[in-house]
PDB file of C-alpha atoms in Angstrom:
ATOM      1  CA  UNK A  73       0.076   0.154  -0.251  1.00 43.00           C
ATOM      2  CA  UNK A  74       1.268   3.504  -0.721  1.00 52.00           C
ATOM      3  CA  UNK A  75       1.055   5.378   2.365  1.00 68.00           C
ATOM      4  CA  UNK A  76       1.234   9.208   1.856  1.00 74.00           C
ATOM      5  CA  UNK A  77       0.595  12.060   4.427  1.00 77.00           C
ATOM      6  CA  UNK A  78      -0.987  14.248   1.278  1.00 75.00           C
ATOM      7  CA  UNK A  79      -4.509  12.690  -0.398  1.00 75.00           C
ATOM      8  CA  UNK A  80      -5.026  12.531  -4.096  1.00 80.00           C
ATOM      9  CA  UNK A  81      -5.484  16.223  -4.557  1.00 81.00           C
ATOM     10  CA  UNK A  82      -2.335  17.088  -2.102  1.00 79.00           C
ATOM     11  CA  UNK A  83      -3.644  18.180   1.070  1.00 82.00           C
ATOM     12  CA  UNK A  84      -2.419  17.592   3.725  1.00 86.00           C
ATOM     13  CA  UNK A  85      -4.149  14.738   5.968  1.00 86.00           C
ATOM     14  CA  UNK A  86      -2.345  15.619   9.356  1.00 90.00           C
ATOM     15  CA  UNK A  87      -2.675  18.480  12.150  1.00 93.00           C
ATOM     16  CA  UNK A  88       0.270  20.945  12.268  1.00 92.00           C
ATOM     17  CA  UNK A  89       0.926  22.182  15.810  1.00 93.00           C
ATOM     18  CA  UNK A  90      -0.891  24.868  15.829  1.00 95.00           C
ATOM     19  CA  UNK A  91      -4.351  23.043  14.816  1.00 97.00           C
ATOM     20  CA  UNK A  92      -3.504  20.535  17.789  1.00 97.00           C
ATOM     21  CA  UNK A  93      -3.640  23.392  20.092  1.00 97.00           C
ATOM     22  CA  UNK A  94      -6.581  24.940  18.840  1.00 98.00           C
ATOM     23  CA  UNK A  95      -7.811  21.233  19.030  1.00 98.00           C
ATOM     24  CA  UNK A  96      -7.414  21.053  22.666  1.00 98.00           C
ATOM     25  CA  UNK A  97      -8.418  24.473  23.530  1.00 98.00           C
ATOM     26  CA  UNK A  98     -12.113  23.971  21.983  1.00 98.00           C
ATOM     27  CA  UNK A  99     -12.347  20.605  23.470  1.00 98.00           C
ATOM     28  CA  UNK A 100     -11.735  21.629  27.474  1.00 98.00           C
ATOM     29  CA  UNK A 101     -15.312  23.910  26.332  1.00 97.00           C
ATOM     30  CA  UNK A 102     -17.145  20.380  25.523  1.00 97.00           C
ATOM     31  CA  UNK A 103     -18.778  18.039  28.260  1.00 98.00           C
ATOM     32  CA  UNK A 104     -15.398  16.125  30.234  1.00 98.00           C
ATOM     33  CA  UNK A 105     -15.857  12.634  28.247  1.00 98.00           C
ATOM     34  CA  UNK A 106     -15.611  14.458  25.217  1.00 98.00           C
ATOM     35  CA  UNK A 107     -12.739  16.504  26.183  1.00 98.00           C
ATOM     36  CA  UNK A 108     -10.770  13.491  27.258  1.00 98.00           C
ATOM     37  CA  UNK A 109     -11.371  11.309  24.462  1.00 98.00           C
ATOM     38  CA  UNK A 110      -9.900  14.279  22.733  1.00 98.00           C
ATOM     39  CA  UNK A 111      -7.176  14.328  25.246  1.00 98.00           C
ATOM     40  CA  UNK A 112      -5.928  10.489  24.275  1.00 98.00           C
ATOM     41  CA  UNK A 113      -6.321  10.597  20.870  1.00 98.00           C
ATOM     42  CA  UNK A 114      -3.680  13.986  20.207  1.00 98.00           C
ATOM     43  CA  UNK A 115      -1.513  12.700  23.159  1.00 97.00           C
ATOM     44  CA  UNK A 116      -1.425   8.738  22.464  1.00 97.00           C
ATOM     45  CA  UNK A 117      -1.820   9.036  18.231  1.00 96.00           C
ATOM     46  CA  UNK A 118      -4.283   5.722  18.884  1.00 97.00           C
ATOM     47  CA  UNK A 119      -7.001   4.832  16.366  1.00 96.00           C
ATOM     48  CA  UNK A 120     -10.212   6.446  17.424  1.00 97.00           C
ATOM     49  CA  UNK A 121     -11.489   2.900  17.952  1.00 95.00           C
ATOM     50  CA  UNK A 122      -8.569   1.446  19.946  1.00 96.00           C
ATOM     51  CA  UNK A 123      -9.566   4.675  21.926  1.00 98.00           C
ATOM     52  CA  UNK A 124     -13.415   3.384  22.151  1.00 97.00           C
ATOM     53  CA  UNK A 125     -12.715   0.158  23.504  1.00 95.00           C
ATOM     54  CA  UNK A 126     -10.990   1.161  26.679  1.00 97.00           C
ATOM     55  CA  UNK A 127     -11.643  -0.051  29.816  1.00 97.00           C
ATOM     56  CA  UNK A 128     -10.915   0.989  33.258  1.00 97.00           C
ATOM     57  CA  UNK A 129      -8.252  -1.578  33.584  1.00 97.00           C
ATOM     58  CA  UNK A 130      -6.070  -0.665  30.419  1.00 97.00           C
ATOM     59  CA  UNK A 131      -5.135   2.817  32.036  1.00 98.00           C
ATOM     60  CA  UNK A 132      -2.239   2.250  34.138  1.00 97.00           C
ATOM     61  CA  UNK A 133      -1.874   5.202  36.366  1.00 97.00           C
ATOM     62  CA  UNK A 134       1.705   3.797  38.105  1.00 96.00           C
ATOM     63  CA  UNK A 135       3.086   3.091  35.262  1.00 97.00           C
ATOM     64  CA  UNK A 136       2.073   6.134  33.578  1.00 97.00           C
ATOM     65  CA  UNK A 137       1.167   4.678  30.220  1.00 98.00           C
ATOM     66  CA  UNK A 138      -2.287   3.492  28.277  1.00 98.00           C
ATOM     67  CA  UNK A 139      -2.195   0.121  27.026  1.00 97.00           C
ATOM     68  CA  UNK A 140      -4.387  -0.126  23.850  1.00 96.00           C
ATOM     69  CA  UNK A 141      -5.260  -3.589  21.914  1.00 91.00           C
ATOM     70  CA  UNK A 142      -3.858  -2.895  18.467  1.00 83.00           C
ATOM     71  CA  UNK A 143      -7.411  -3.804  16.842  1.00 71.00           C
ATOM     72  CA  UNK A 144      -5.208  -3.456  13.223  1.00 69.00           C
ATOM     73  CA  UNK A 145      -3.481  -6.733  14.520  1.00 60.00           C
ATOM     74  CA  UNK A 146      -4.755 -10.004  12.823  1.00 63.00           C
ATOM     75  CA  UNK A 147      -4.575 -11.999  15.897  1.00 67.00           C
ATOM     76  CA  UNK A 148      -5.842 -11.355  19.223  1.00 72.00           C
ATOM     77  CA  UNK A 149      -4.196  -9.999  22.341  1.00 76.00           C
ATOM     78  CA  UNK A 150      -1.578  -7.567  20.800  1.00 84.00           C
ATOM     79  CA  UNK A 151      -1.180  -4.598  22.960  1.00 92.00           C
ATOM     80  CA  UNK A 152       1.059  -1.579  23.223  1.00 94.00           C
ATOM     81  CA  UNK A 153       1.985   1.029  26.471  1.00 96.00           C
ATOM     82  CA  UNK A 154       1.742   4.497  24.937  1.00 97.00           C
ATOM     83  CA  UNK A 155       3.392   6.648  27.677  1.00 97.00           C
ATOM     84  CA  UNK A 156       1.365   9.909  29.165  1.00 97.00           C
ATOM     85  CA  UNK A 157       1.510  12.736  31.225  1.00 97.00           C
ATOM     86  CA  UNK A 158       0.060  12.869  34.257  1.00 97.00           C
ATOM     87  CA  UNK A 159      -2.416  15.623  33.292  1.00 96.00           C
ATOM     88  CA  UNK A 160      -4.448  13.054  30.826  1.00 97.00           C
ATOM     89  CA  UNK A 161      -4.215  10.428  33.682  1.00 98.00           C
ATOM     90  CA  UNK A 162      -5.253  12.974  36.399  1.00 98.00           C
ATOM     91  CA  UNK A 163      -8.387  13.779  33.418  1.00 98.00           C
ATOM     92  CA  UNK A 164      -9.195  10.261  33.334  1.00 98.00           C
ATOM     93  CA  UNK A 165      -9.567   9.330  36.673  1.00 98.00           C
ATOM     94  CA  UNK A 166     -11.143  12.502  36.932  1.00 98.00           C
ATOM     95  CA  UNK A 167     -14.131  12.035  34.423  1.00 98.00           C
ATOM     96  CA  UNK A 168     -14.292   8.149  34.459  1.00 98.00           C
ATOM     97  CA  UNK A 169     -13.464   7.378  38.057  1.00 97.00           C
ATOM     98  CA  UNK A 170     -10.823   5.162  36.824  1.00 98.00           C
ATOM     99  CA  UNK A 171      -9.117   4.275  40.115  1.00 97.00           C
ATOM    100  CA  UNK A 172     -12.599   3.334  41.877  1.00 96.00           C
ATOM    101  CA  UNK A 173     -13.205   1.041  38.954  1.00 96.00           C
ATOM    102  CA  UNK A 174      -9.634  -0.539  39.038  1.00 97.00           C
ATOM    103  CA  UNK A 175     -10.406  -1.258  42.633  1.00 95.00           C
ATOM    104  CA  UNK A 176     -13.350  -2.632  42.159  1.00 94.00           C
ATOM    105  CA  UNK A 177     -14.166  -6.418  42.586  1.00 94.00           C
ATOM    106  CA  UNK A 178     -13.907  -7.097  38.069  1.00 91.00           C
ATOM    107  CA  UNK A 179     -10.486  -4.390  38.186  1.00 93.00           C
ATOM    108  CA  UNK A 180     -12.689  -2.618  35.866  1.00 92.00           C
ATOM    109  CA  UNK A 181     -12.445  -4.603  33.099  1.00 94.00           C
ATOM    110  CA  UNK A 182     -16.093  -4.412  31.978  1.00 92.00           C
ATOM    111  CA  UNK A 183     -16.123  -0.097  32.138  1.00 93.00           C
ATOM    112  CA  UNK A 184     -15.789   1.326  29.109  1.00 96.00           C
ATOM    113  CA  UNK A 185     -14.634   4.385  29.430  1.00 98.00           C
ATOM    114  CA  UNK A 186     -16.671   5.873  26.521  1.00 97.00           C
ATOM    115  CA  UNK A 187     -19.071   3.572  25.613  1.00 94.00           C
ATOM    116  CA  UNK A 188     -19.948   5.350  22.107  1.00 96.00           C
ATOM    117  CA  UNK A 189     -19.990   3.562  18.928  1.00 95.00           C
ATOM    118  CA  UNK A 190     -17.640   4.752  16.337  1.00 96.00           C
ATOM    119  CA  UNK A 191     -20.171   7.251  14.507  1.00 97.00           C
ATOM    120  CA  UNK A 192     -20.601   8.828  17.650  1.00 98.00           C
ATOM    121  CA  UNK A 193     -16.774   8.974  18.727  1.00 98.00           C
ATOM    122  CA  UNK A 194     -16.293  10.772  15.077  1.00 98.00           C
ATOM    123  CA  UNK A 195     -18.889  13.271  15.373  1.00 98.00           C
ATOM    124  CA  UNK A 196     -17.563  14.326  18.519  1.00 98.00           C
ATOM    125  CA  UNK A 197     -14.112  14.726  16.968  1.00 98.00           C
ATOM    126  CA  UNK A 198     -15.608  16.619  14.037  1.00 98.00           C
ATOM    127  CA  UNK A 199     -17.930  19.072  16.386  1.00 98.00           C
ATOM    128  CA  UNK A 200     -14.703  19.875  18.106  1.00 98.00           C
ATOM    129  CA  UNK A 201     -12.552  20.322  14.894  1.00 98.00           C
ATOM    130  CA  UNK A 202     -15.306  22.776  13.569  1.00 98.00           C
ATOM    131  CA  UNK A 203     -15.153  24.990  16.975  1.00 98.00           C
ATOM    132  CA  UNK A 204     -11.214  24.977  16.681  1.00 98.00           C
ATOM    133  CA  UNK A 205     -11.780  25.958  13.004  1.00 98.00           C
ATOM    134  CA  UNK A 206     -10.023  22.863  11.410  1.00 97.00           C
ATOM    135  CA  UNK A 207     -11.047  22.199   8.484  1.00 96.00           C
ATOM    136  CA  UNK A 208     -10.360  19.595   5.672  1.00 94.00           C
ATOM    137  CA  UNK A 209      -9.095  16.340   5.229  1.00 92.00           C
ATOM    138  CA  UNK A 210      -6.888  16.681   8.143  1.00 94.00           C
ATOM    139  CA  UNK A 211      -9.516  17.364  10.186  1.00 96.00           C
ATOM    140  CA  UNK A 212     -10.858  14.020  11.718  1.00 96.00           C
ATOM    141  CA  UNK A 213      -9.397  11.190  14.443  1.00 97.00           C
ATOM    142  CA  UNK A 214      -6.955  10.246  11.572  1.00 95.00           C
ATOM    143  CA  UNK A 215      -5.407  13.659  11.014  1.00 95.00           C
ATOM    144  CA  UNK A 216      -4.937  13.192  15.213  1.00 97.00           C
ATOM    145  CA  UNK A 217      -3.035  10.238  14.994  1.00 95.00           C
ATOM    146  CA  UNK A 218      -0.957  11.345  11.912  1.00 93.00           C
ATOM    147  CA  UNK A 219      -0.626  15.014  13.799  1.00 94.00           C
ATOM    148  CA  UNK A 220       1.009  12.883  16.940  1.00 95.00           C
ATOM    149  CA  UNK A 221       3.365  11.232  14.242  1.00 93.00           C
ATOM    150  CA  UNK A 222       4.793  14.026  12.746  1.00 90.00           C
ATOM    151  CA  UNK A 223       5.259  16.149  16.216  1.00 91.00           C
ATOM    152  CA  UNK A 224       6.544  12.928  17.647  1.00 91.00           C
ATOM    153  CA  UNK A 225       9.906  13.042  15.062  1.00 87.00           C
ATOM    154  CA  UNK A 226       9.990  16.987  14.684  1.00 83.00           C
ATOM    155  CA  UNK A 227      10.978  16.678  18.676  1.00 86.00           C
ATOM    156  CA  UNK A 228      13.399  14.440  18.139  1.00 84.00           C
ATOM    157  CA  UNK A 229      11.193  10.728  19.400  1.00 90.00           C
ATOM    158  CA  UNK A 230      13.328   7.977  17.973  1.00 91.00           C
ATOM    159  CA  UNK A 231      11.283   6.427  14.821  1.00 91.00           C
ATOM    160  CA  UNK A 232      11.347   3.025  16.515  1.00 93.00           C
ATOM    161  CA  UNK A 233       9.411   3.829  19.231  1.00 94.00           C
ATOM    162  CA  UNK A 234       7.219   6.021  17.682  1.00 94.00           C
ATOM    163  CA  UNK A 235       6.537   3.066  15.449  1.00 93.00           C
ATOM    164  CA  UNK A 236       6.033   0.898  18.830  1.00 94.00           C
ATOM    165  CA  UNK A 237       3.594   3.748  20.097  1.00 94.00           C
ATOM    166  CA  UNK A 238       1.864   3.861  17.049  1.00 93.00           C
ATOM    167  CA  UNK A 239       1.635  -0.101  16.459  1.00 91.00           C
ATOM    168  CA  UNK A 240       2.724   0.214  12.887  1.00 89.00           C
ATOM    169  CA  UNK A 241       4.275  -3.494  11.990  1.00 87.00           C
ATOM    170  CA  UNK A 242       6.253  -1.883   9.678  1.00 88.00           C
ATOM    171  CA  UNK A 243       8.914   0.719   9.659  1.00 89.00           C
ATOM    172  CA  UNK A 244       8.250   1.918   6.413  1.00 86.00           C
ATOM    173  CA  UNK A 245       4.834   2.953   7.390  1.00 86.00           C
ATOM    174  CA  UNK A 246       5.762   5.132  10.078  1.00 88.00           C
ATOM    175  CA  UNK A 247       8.571   6.653   7.779  1.00 84.00           C
ATOM    176  CA  UNK A 248       6.203   8.686   6.285  1.00 81.00           C
ATOM    177  CA  UNK A 249       6.219  10.721   8.870  1.00 83.00           C
ATOM    178  CA  UNK A 250       9.152  12.215   8.050  1.00 76.00           C
ATOM    179  CA  UNK A 251       7.505  13.510   4.755  1.00 67.00           C
ATOM    180  CA  UNK A 252       6.229  16.732   6.803  1.00 62.00           C
ATOM    181  CA  UNK A 253       5.835  19.499   5.108  1.00 50.00           C
ATOM    182  CA  UNK A 254       5.136  23.823   5.785  1.00 53.00           C
ATOM    183  CA  UNK A 255       6.385  25.056   9.499  1.00 57.00           C
ATOM    184  CA  UNK A 256       6.892  21.451  10.517  1.00 60.00           C
ATOM    185  CA  UNK A 257       9.216  20.836   7.543  1.00 64.00           C
ATOM    186  CA  UNK A 258      10.760  24.204   7.968  1.00 67.00           C
ATOM    187  CA  UNK A 259      11.271  23.638  11.642  1.00 68.00           C
ATOM    188  CA  UNK A 260      13.185  20.273  10.934  1.00 65.00           C
ATOM    189  CA  UNK A 261      15.199  21.809   7.838  1.00 71.00           C
ATOM    190  CA  UNK A 262      16.470  24.607  10.187  1.00 77.00           C
ATOM    191  CA  UNK A 263      18.543  22.488  11.937  1.00 78.00           C
ATOM    192  CA  UNK A 264      20.407  21.954   9.168  1.00 77.00           C
ATOM    193  CA  UNK A 265      21.281  25.887   8.816  1.00 76.00           C
ATOM    194  CA  UNK A 266      22.388  26.339  12.121  1.00 66.00           C
TER     195      UNK A 266
END
């Protein structure tokens, strides 16, 4: 498959850093559960379906990671841990009662953080994108995933670590995030100019 950060018309499919900031700023004005979904999508690069499948037992408050079940793998039981900030963990606990759910007899295994269908999650993300003034082919949960990949490489995260966090089987798939343009590309190139 030919992966690209641009659609067939040449429009980018990832959010810039400024768009990611505007997205989270707009999300703060939404219902708390919409805000936490937006935070998780922005700060982990997970797929929307992976976020919506999260249960309280997959939030590891001690280790500071969210453990995603990789839904695109062909076999069951493939998971990956993605580190998140203490702020994200605190918000997940505050809004979804993660710690309390984990203390229950079933350990939080039956407590879905967002008991929504994929279309509902998609609608929530699109609503926040509109409020943030982000439009175009990149104004999606997938655009957030791509934006996370670009931002990670821009900040010097090793590509192999990004591959693990995104759950890519092949490094070549992760390598597309080095194909950023505009301000992101200029910031990367500036390292050569100094």
